[in-house]
Coordinates of C-alpha atoms and ligand atoms in Angstrom, one line a residue:
X1 CA -0.8 34.3 -15.9
X2 CA -1.1 32.9 -12.4
X3 CA -4.4 32.6 -10.7
X4 CA -5.2 32.2 -7.0
X5 CA -4.0 29.1 -5.2
X6 CA -5.0 25.9 -7.2
X7 CA -7.8 23.7 -5.7
X8 CA -7.2 19.9 -6.2
X9 CA -9.8 17.2 -5.5
X10 CA -8.5 13.8 -4.3
X11 CA -10.4 10.5 -4.7
X12 CA -8.8 7.7 -2.8
X13 CA -9.4 4.0 -3.2
X14 CA -10.5 1.4 -0.6
X15 CA -8.6 0.2 2.3
X16 CA -5.9 1.7 4.6
X17 CA -3.1 1.0 2.1
X18 CA -5.0 3.2 -0.5
X19 CA -6.3 5.8 2.0
X20 CA -3.1 6.5 3.8
X21 CA -1.0 7.7 1.0
X22 CA -3.8 10.0 -0.2
X23 CA -4.0 11.6 3.3
X24 CA -0.3 12.1 3.3
X25 CA -0.5 13.5 0.0
X26 CA -3.1 16.0 1.0
X27 CA -1.3 17.1 4.1
X28 CA 1.9 17.8 1.7
X29 CA -0.2 19.8 -0.8
X30 CA -1.7 21.8 2.0
X31 CA 1.6 22.8 3.4
X32 CA 2.4 24.1 0.0
X33 CA -0.8 26.2 -0.1
X34 CA -2.8 24.1 -2.4
X35 CA -6.5 24.0 -1.5
X36 CA -7.6 20.4 -0.8
X37 CA -10.9 18.6 -1.0
X38 CA -11.0 14.9 -0.3
X39 CA -14.0 13.0 -1.8
X40 CA -14.8 10.0 0.6
X41 CA -16.7 7.2 -0.6
X42 CA -19.4 6.3 2.0
X43 CA -19.6 3.9 3.7
X44 CA -16.0 2.8 4.0
X45 CA -15.2 -0.9 3.9
X46 CA -13.3 -0.9 7.2
X47 CA -13.8 0.8 10.7
X48 CA -10.0 1.7 10.4
X49 CA -10.9 3.9 7.5
X50 CA -14.0 5.6 8.9
X51 CA -12.0 6.1 12.2
X52 CA -8.9 7.5 10.4
X53 CA -11.0 10.0 8.4
X54 CA -12.8 11.5 11.2
X55 CA -9.4 11.7 13.0
X56 CA -7.9 13.3 10.0
X57 CA -10.7 16.0 9.2
X58 CA -10.6 17.1 12.8
X59 CA -6.7 17.5 12.7
X60 CA -6.7 19.4 9.3
X61 CA -9.9 21.5 9.3
X62 CA -8.6 23.5 6.2
X63 CA -9.0 20.3 4.1
X64 CA -12.7 19.9 2.9
X65 CA -14.4 16.7 3.0
X66 CA -17.1 15.7 0.4
X67 CA -18.8 12.4 0.9
X68 CA -19.7 10.4 -2.2
X69 CA -22.6 8.4 -0.9
X70 CA -22.4 4.9 -2.7
X71 CA -25.6 3.2 -4.0
X72 CA -25.9 -0.3 -2.6
X73 CA -24.6 -3.2 -4.7
X74 CA -26.6 -6.4 -4.0
X75 CA -25.5 -9.1 -6.5
X76 CA -23.8 -12.1 -5.1
X77 CA -21.3 -12.0 -8.1
X78 CA -20.0 -8.7 -6.4
X79 CA -20.5 -9.0 -2.9
X80 CA -18.8 -12.5 -2.6
X81 CA -15.6 -11.0 -3.8
X82 CA -13.0 -9.3 -1.7
X83 CA -14.9 -6.4 -0.2
X84 CA -12.2 -4.1 -0.9
X85 CA -12.2 -4.7 -4.6
X86 CA -16.2 -4.6 -4.5
X87 CA -15.9 -1.2 -3.2
X88 CA -14.5 -0.1 -6.5
X89 CA -17.3 -1.7 -8.4
X90 CA -19.7 0.2 -6.0
X91 CA -17.9 3.5 -6.8
X92 CA -18.2 2.8 -10.6
X93 CA -21.7 2.2 -10.3
X94 CA -22.3 5.4 -8.5
X95 CA -20.0 7.4 -10.8
X96 CA -22.9 9.5 -12.2
X97 CA -22.9 11.3 -8.9
X98 CA -19.4 12.6 -9.5
X99 CA -20.0 15.4 -12.2
X100 CA -22.5 17.3 -10.2
X101 CA -20.4 16.9 -7.0
X102 CA -17.1 18.0 -8.9
X103 CA -18.7 20.9 -10.7
X104 CA -20.2 22.2 -7.3
X105 CA -16.8 22.5 -5.6
X106 CA -15.5 26.2 -5.2
X107 CA -13.5 27.6 -6.2
X108 CA -13.4 25.5 -9.5
X109 CA -11.0 22.5 -9.6
X110 CA -7.5 22.7 -11.2
X111 CA -7.2 18.9 -11.3
X112 CA -8.6 15.6 -9.7
X113 CA -6.2 13.0 -8.4
X114 CA -7.7 9.5 -8.4
X115 CA -6.5 6.1 -7.3
X116 CA -5.4 3.8 -9.9
X117 CA -8.0 1.3 -9.3
X118 CA -10.5 4.1 -10.1
X119 CA -9.0 5.2 -13.6
X120 CA -11.5 3.5 -16.0
X121 CA -14.6 5.0 -13.8
X122 CA -13.3 8.5 -13.4
X123 CA -11.3 9.4 -16.5
X124 CA -14.4 9.6 -18.7
X125 CA -16.0 11.8 -16.0
X126 CA -13.2 14.2 -16.0
X127 CA -12.7 14.2 -19.8
X128 CA -16.4 15.3 -20.2
X129 CA -15.8 18.0 -17.6
X130 CA -12.6 19.2 -19.3
X131 CA -11.0 18.5 -15.9
X132 CA -7.3 17.4 -15.8
X133 CA -6.9 14.0 -14.2
X134 CA -4.0 12.4 -12.4
X135 CA -3.6 9.1 -11.2
X136 CA -1.8 8.5 -7.9
X137 CA -0.4 5.0 -7.9
X138 CA -0.1 3.7 -4.2
X139 CA 2.4 0.9 -4.9
X140 CA 5.8 0.3 -6.4
X141 CA 7.1 1.4 -9.9
X142 CA 7.8 -2.2 -10.5
X143 CA 4.3 -2.9 -9.9
X144 CA 3.2 -0.1 -12.1
X145 CA 5.2 -1.7 -14.9
X146 CA 2.8 -4.7 -14.8
X147 CA -0.3 -2.8 -14.0
X148 CA -0.1 -0.6 -17.1
X149 CA 1.0 -3.4 -19.4
X150 CA -1.0 -6.4 -18.2
X151 CA -4.0 -5.6 -20.5
X152 CA -1.8 -6.2 -23.6
X153 CA -0.7 -9.7 -22.5
X154 CA -3.7 -10.9 -20.6
X155 CA -5.0 -13.5 -23.0
X156 CA -1.6 -14.8 -24.0
X157 CA -0.1 -14.9 -20.5
X158 CA -2.9 -16.7 -18.8
X159 CA -2.7 -19.4 -21.4
X160 CA 0.8 -19.8 -22.3
X161 CA 3.0 -22.5 -20.7
X162 CA 6.1 -20.4 -20.0
X163 CA 6.8 -19.7 -16.4
X164 CA 7.7 -16.2 -16.9
X165 CA 6.0 -12.9 -17.9
X166 CA 7.6 -10.6 -20.3
X167 CA 6.8 -7.0 -19.3
X168 CA 7.9 -4.9 -22.4
X169 CA 11.0 -3.2 -21.7
X170 CA 11.9 -5.0 -18.5
X171 CA 13.6 -8.2 -17.6
X172 CA 11.2 -11.2 -17.5
X173 CA 9.7 -12.0 -14.1
X174 CA 8.4 -15.4 -12.8
X175 CA 4.8 -16.0 -13.2
X176 CA 4.7 -16.8 -9.7
X177 CA 5.1 -13.2 -8.8
X178 CA 1.7 -12.3 -10.3
X179 CA -1.4 -13.0 -8.1
X180 CA -3.1 -16.2 -9.2
X181 CA -6.4 -14.5 -9.9
X182 CA -4.9 -12.3 -12.6
X183 CA -3.6 -15.5 -14.3
X184 CA -7.0 -17.4 -13.9
X185 CA -8.8 -18.3 -17.2
X186 CA -12.0 -16.5 -15.8
X187 CA -12.5 -13.0 -15.1
X188 CA -12.7 -11.9 -11.5
X189 CA -13.2 -8.4 -10.1
X190 CA -9.3 -8.0 -9.6
X191 CA -8.5 -9.0 -12.9
X192 CA -11.1 -7.1 -14.6
X193 CA -10.1 -4.0 -12.7
X194 CA -6.3 -4.3 -13.5
X195 CA -7.1 -4.7 -17.2
X196 CA -9.5 -1.9 -17.6
X197 CA -7.7 0.7 -15.2
X198 CA -4.3 -0.4 -16.7
X199 CA -5.7 0.3 -20.1
X200 CA -7.4 3.6 -19.4
X201 CA -4.4 5.3 -17.5
X202 CA -2.8 6.1 -20.9
X203 CA -5.5 8.8 -21.1
X204 CA -4.7 10.4 -17.8
X205 CA -2.8 13.8 -17.6
X206 CA -0.1 12.2 -15.5
X207 CA 0.8 9.3 -13.0
X208 CA 2.0 10.1 -9.6
X209 CA 3.8 7.5 -7.6
X210 CA 4.8 7.1 -4.0
X211 CA 8.4 5.9 -4.7
X212 CA 11.8 7.7 -5.3
X213 CA 14.4 7.6 -8.0
X214 CA 17.4 6.2 -6.0
X215 CA 15.4 3.0 -5.2
X216 CA 13.5 2.5 -8.4
X217 CA 15.3 4.3 -11.2
X218 CA 15.3 1.3 -13.5
X219 CA 11.4 0.9 -13.6
X220 CA 10.9 4.7 -13.6
X221 CA 13.1 5.1 -16.6
X222 CA 11.5 2.2 -18.5
X223 CA 7.9 3.6 -17.9
X224 CA 8.9 7.2 -18.9
X225 CA 11.0 6.2 -21.9
X226 CA 7.9 4.6 -23.5
X227 CA 9.5 1.2 -23.3
X228 CA 6.6 -0.5 -21.1
X229 CA 3.8 1.2 -22.8
X230 CA 4.2 3.7 -25.7
X231 CA 2.5 7.0 -25.0
X232 CA 2.1 6.6 -21.3
X233 CA 1.7 9.9 -19.5
X234 CA 4.6 11.0 -17.5
X235 CA 5.3 9.0 -14.4
X236 CA 6.3 11.4 -11.5
X237 CA 8.0 9.8 -8.4
X238 CA 6.8 12.1 -5.4
X239 CA 7.7 9.7 -2.6
X240 CA 8.1 8.5 0.0
X241 CA 5.3 10.3 1.5
X242 CA 6.1 11.7 5.0
X243 CA 4.2 10.0 7.7
X244 CA 2.3 12.7 9.5
X245 CA 0.9 13.1 13.1
X246 CA -2.9 12.7 12.4
X247 CA -2.4 9.1 12.7
X248 CA -4.1 7.5 15.4
X249 CA -1.9 6.8 18.4
X250 CA -1.6 4.1 21.1
X251 CA 0.9 4.2 24.0
X252 CA 3.9 1.8 23.4
X253 CA 5.0 1.5 26.9
X254 CA 6.2 -2.0 26.4
X255 CA 8.5 -1.1 23.7
X256 CA 10.0 1.7 25.8
X257 CA 11.4 -1.1 28.1
X258 CA 13.2 -3.1 25.4
X259 CA 16.9 -2.9 24.4
X260 CA 17.8 -0.9 21.1
X261 CA 17.1 -2.8 17.9
X262 CA 16.1 -6.0 19.7
X263 CA 12.4 -6.2 18.7
X264 CA 11.2 -7.7 15.5
X265 CA 7.6 -6.1 14.4
X266 CA 5.5 -8.5 12.9
X267 CA 2.4 -7.4 10.8
X268 CA 0.8 -8.4 7.5
X269 CA -1.1 -5.0 7.1
X270 CA -4.7 -4.0 7.2
X271 CA -6.3 -6.6 4.8
X272 CA -4.6 -10.1 5.2
X273 CA -6.4 -12.8 6.7
X274 CA -4.2 -15.4 8.0
X275 CA -5.4 -18.9 8.8
X276 CA -5.3 -20.0 12.3
X277 CA -3.0 -22.8 11.6
X278 CA -0.5 -20.5 10.1
X279 CA -0.9 -18.0 13.1
X280 CA 0.0 -20.9 15.5
X281 CA 3.1 -21.8 13.3
X282 CA 4.1 -18.3 13.3
X283 CA 3.9 -17.8 17.1
X284 CA 6.0 -20.9 17.3
X285 CA 8.4 -19.4 14.9
X286 CA 8.6 -16.0 16.8
X287 CA 9.6 -18.1 20.0
X288 CA 12.1 -20.1 18.3
X289 CA 13.8 -17.1 16.8
X290 CA 14.9 -16.3 20.3
X291 CA 14.2 -12.5 19.5
X292 CA 11.8 -10.2 21.3
X293 CA 8.7 -9.4 19.1
X294 CA 5.9 -7.2 18.9
X295 CA 3.0 -9.1 16.8
X296 CA -0.1 -7.7 15.3
X297 CA -2.4 -10.7 14.8
X298 CA -5.3 -10.6 12.2
X299 CA -7.6 -13.5 11.1
X300 CA -10.2 -11.6 9.0
X301 CA -9.7 -9.2 5.8
X302 CA -12.2 -6.8 7.2
X303 CA -11.4 -5.5 10.8
X304 CA -14.9 -5.4 12.2
X305 CA -15.3 -9.1 11.3
X306 CA -12.2 -10.0 13.3
X307 CA -14.0 -10.6 16.6
X308 CA -12.5 -13.7 18.2
X309 CA -10.5 -12.9 21.4
X310 CA -6.7 -12.9 21.0
X311 CA -6.2 -15.8 23.6
X312 CA -8.6 -18.0 21.5
X313 CA -6.6 -17.2 18.4
X314 CA -3.0 -17.5 19.4
X315 CA -3.7 -19.7 22.6
X316 CA -3.9 -18.2 26.2
X317 CA -0.8 -20.4 27.2
X318 CA 1.1 -18.8 24.5
X319 CA 0.3 -15.3 25.7
X320 CA 1.5 -16.4 29.2
X321 CA 4.7 -18.1 28.0
X322 CA 5.9 -15.1 25.9
X323 CA 5.4 -12.4 28.5
X324 CA 8.1 -10.0 28.9
X325 CA 9.8 -11.2 25.4
X326 CA 6.9 -10.9 23.2
X327 CA 3.8 -8.6 23.0
X328 CA 1.0 -10.0 20.9
X329 CA -2.0 -7.6 20.0
X330 CA -5.0 -7.6 17.9
X331 CA -6.0 -3.8 17.9
X332 CA -4.8 -1.2 15.4
X333 CA -1.4 0.2 16.3
X334 CA 0.3 3.2 15.0
X335 CA 2.8 1.5 12.8
X336 CA 4.5 4.6 12.0
X337 CA 5.3 5.2 15.6
X338 CA 6.4 1.5 16.0
X339 CA 8.8 1.8 12.9
X340 CA 10.3 5.1 14.4
X341 CA 10.9 3.4 17.8
X342 CA 14.5 2.7 18.8
X343 CA 13.8 -0.7 20.1
X344 CA 12.5 -1.9 16.7
X345 CA 15.4 -3.7 14.7
X346 CA 13.4 -5.6 12.0
X347 CA 10.2 -6.0 10.5
X348 CA 8.5 -9.2 9.1
X349 CA 6.0 -7.8 6.6
X350 CA 3.6 -8.8 3.9
X351 CA 5.3 -6.0 1.9
X352 CA 2.3 -3.5 1.3
X353 CA 3.9 -0.7 -0.1
X354 CA 2.9 1.8 2.6
X355 CA 4.5 -0.4 5.2
X356 CA 7.7 -0.8 3.0
X357 CA 7.8 3.0 2.7
X358 CA 7.6 3.5 6.4
X359 CA 10.5 0.8 6.9
X360 CA 12.6 2.8 4.5
X361 CA 11.6 6.1 6.1
X362 CA 13.1 4.7 9.3
X363 CA 15.7 2.4 8.1
X364 CA 14.2 -0.8 9.4
X365 CA 15.4 -4.0 7.7
X366 CA 12.6 -6.3 6.4
X367 CA 12.0 -9.9 5.9
X368 CA 9.6 -10.1 3.2
X369 CA 6.8 -12.5 3.3
X370 CA 4.2 -11.5 0.5
X371 CA 0.7 -12.6 1.1
X372 CA -1.5 -11.4 -2.0
X373 CA -1.8 -8.7 -4.7
X374 CA 1.2 -6.6 -5.6
X375 CA 3.3 -7.7 -2.7
X376 CA 5.8 -10.0 -4.5
X377 CA 6.5 -7.2 -7.0
X378 CA 7.3 -5.1 -3.8
X379 CA 9.4 -7.9 -2.3
X380 CA 11.4 -7.9 -5.4
X381 CA 12.2 -4.2 -4.6
X382 CA 13.2 -5.0 -1.0
X383 CA 15.7 -7.6 -2.1
X384 CA 17.1 -5.6 -5.0
X385 CA 17.9 -2.5 -2.9
X386 CA 19.1 -4.6 0.1
X387 CA 16.5 -3.5 2.5
X388 CA 16.2 -7.0 3.7
X389 CA 15.6 -10.5 2.4
X390 CA 12.8 -12.2 0.8
X391 CA 11.7 -15.8 1.9
X392 CA 11.0 -16.8 -1.7
X393 CA 10.2 -20.3 -1.0
X394 CA 7.3 -19.4 1.1
X395 CA 3.9 -19.5 -0.5
X396 CA 1.5 -16.6 -0.9
X397 CA -0.1 -16.2 2.5
X398 CA -3.5 -17.0 0.9
X399 CA -1.8 -20.3 -0.8
X400 CA -2.3 -23.9 0.6
X401 CA 1.0 -24.2 2.1
X402 CA 1.5 -23.5 5.8
X403 CA 5.1 -22.3 6.5
X404 CA 6.4 -24.1 9.6
X405 CA 7.6 -22.5 13.0
X406 CA 10.8 -23.9 12.5
X407 CA 11.7 -22.2 9.2
X408 CA 10.1 -19.0 10.3
X409 CA 12.2 -18.8 13.5
X410 CA 15.3 -19.5 11.5
X411 CA 14.7 -16.6 8.9
X412 CA 13.6 -14.2 11.6
X413 CA 16.9 -15.0 13.6
X414 CA 18.7 -14.2 10.3
X415 CA 17.1 -11.0 9.7
X416 CA 17.8 -9.7 13.1
X417 CA 21.3 -10.8 13.1
X418 CA 22.2 -9.4 9.5
X419 CA 24.5 -6.3 9.9
X420 CA 24.7 -5.6 6.2
X421 CA 20.9 -5.0 5.9
X422 CA 20.9 -2.6 9.0
X423 CA 23.7 -0.6 7.5
X424 CA 21.9 -0.7 4.1
X425 CA 18.6 0.1 5.5
X426 CA 20.1 3.3 7.2
X427 CA 21.5 4.3 3.7
X428 CA 18.0 4.0 2.2
X429 CA 16.6 6.1 5.1
X430 CA 19.1 8.8 4.2
X431 CA 18.2 8.5 0.5
X432 CA 14.5 8.7 1.2
X433 CA 15.0 11.8 3.3
X434 CA 17.0 13.4 0.6
X435 CA 14.5 12.6 -2.2
X436 CA 11.8 14.7 -0.4
X437 CA 14.2 17.2 1.0
X438 CA 15.0 20.6 -0.7
X439 CA 16.5 20.0 -4.2
X440 CA 15.6 16.2 -3.9
X441 CA 14.4 14.4 -7.0
X442 CA 10.8 13.8 -5.5
X443 CA 10.5 17.4 -4.2
X444 CA 11.4 18.7 -7.8
X445 CA 8.6 16.4 -9.2
X446 CA 6.2 17.7 -6.7
X447 CA 7.1 21.2 -7.4
X448 CA 6.8 20.8 -11.2
X449 CA 3.4 19.3 -10.5
X450 CA 2.1 22.1 -8.5
X451 CA 3.5 24.6 -11.2
X452 CA 1.4 22.9 -13.8
X453 CA -1.6 23.3 -11.6
X454 CA -0.7 27.0 -11.1
X455 CA -0.8 27.7 -15.0
Ligands
BUP501 BR1 -2.6 -3.5 10.4 C1 -2.1 -1.6 10.6 N1 -1.5 0.2 12.0 O1 -2.3 -1.6 13.0 P1 0.1 -1.3 3.5 C2 -1.6 -0.8 9.6 N2 -1.2 0.4 9.8 O2 -0.8 2.1 11.3 P2 -2.3 -3.1 3.3 C3 -1.2 1.0 10.9 O3 -1.7 0.9 7.5 P3 -2.6 -2.7 0.5 C4 -1.9 -1.1 11.9 O4 1.3 1.8 8.8 C5 0.3 1.6 6.5 O5 0.6 2.8 6.6 C6 0.5 0.9 8.0 O6 -0.8 -0.2 4.2 C7 -1.0 1.3 8.5 O7 -0.8 -2.6 3.5 C8 -1.1 1.0 6.2 O8 1.4 -1.5 4.1 C9 -1.2 -0.3 5.6 O9 0.1 -0.7 2.0 O10 -2.8 -2.4 2.1 O11 -3.0 -2.6 4.6 O12 -2.2 -4.5 3.0 O13 -3.0 -4.1 0.3 O14 -3.5 -1.7 -0.2 O15 -1.2 -2.5 0.2

């Protein structure tokens, strides 16, 4: 027997890369008559998150916001780590505030959807309340295979001499694709969180993922056949999430004046700090490539700490010398609008999964330069599906090595001149739209999920 429209609460993780897919998912649920409440941890780590949230809730007044006011965490062992990981620890320590908040929501909830990095914090809470819990995994299915299995191999993998990691049911992957902090002998926040959350996810009611069958069927099949982890709940691909128009905009008059497909867009996401030395080499590389470019420069992980003037970071003379051919910016841009622009013909990307989803959605070829975290696993997907190429011999952005301008220029030139990638990127664009269109694989997954909540 069907009750009234289901009411679902969403609890996103920290950073734009985790918040954005939750907001896009919320919009797609609302458009299917699901009542949505978003629980927003307060304060946010970055300005980008707080500004996006206020813009979002004024654009979608039917979606309810409930703030989870986090208790302060003062120990240096936490505050000195990456602030985005530290936020998960803060949420964990404030988790006693969740049961009263969840129970107060009206009408009563049908389910809570939580970021993967909050699984071990939230699943015990929902179990005690008898509330179904779903995990929204905001990265690739390839990364999910590592995330859910890492706890079972953590001790042996960190210490053994092999340069490969054997994820059960998958082909071995080079150890170099795994972030160094996961392989370190000592525990840090990232390693603890991946181990604890990966282990706990088996107890969730389902795992939702922002990917689609035609690009990641191998990983999805291995996950759903119990090859990676026996007893894992169903993994449902429901992506790629549609970019939607709440996203903050900034006019791109400069792009409007550039020839079709001539501009390479360069961005390493919202939380990559690049050294000034590497920034200067990158600038040199972009000039050497001979291509037009739109480059978003970031020197600090957290946006409000990124205070240096653009001229000081890249050099005043550089900005002058590239005028007309290159635009360098330091402020937040609406990336989705950039991807959609006819002038953009390539993307030099860190391979955050949202950035890649947007590149797929708009058919933009990618030159992958993973900087940290899940990004090498995602770069593997870029290369395997032919969306672009991966500069495998470049170190993690956070590594010691500085990639020289000469090398960068060469690869960017190759990306922009590669006709095969252009054709394949357009095919992937079609597949992406098919997946979320009527009768598409991701649309079917979403409808089935909603039917479960309606029961
Ligand atoms: Br920077 C920047 N404008 O100026 P990812 C980012 N974005 O719209 P990340 C903008 O933020 P994680 C900007 O389009 C994407 O949706 C971008 O997410 C948008 O990378 C999102 O690509 C960034 O996943 O997060 O920020 O490194 O590490 O969590 O993947």
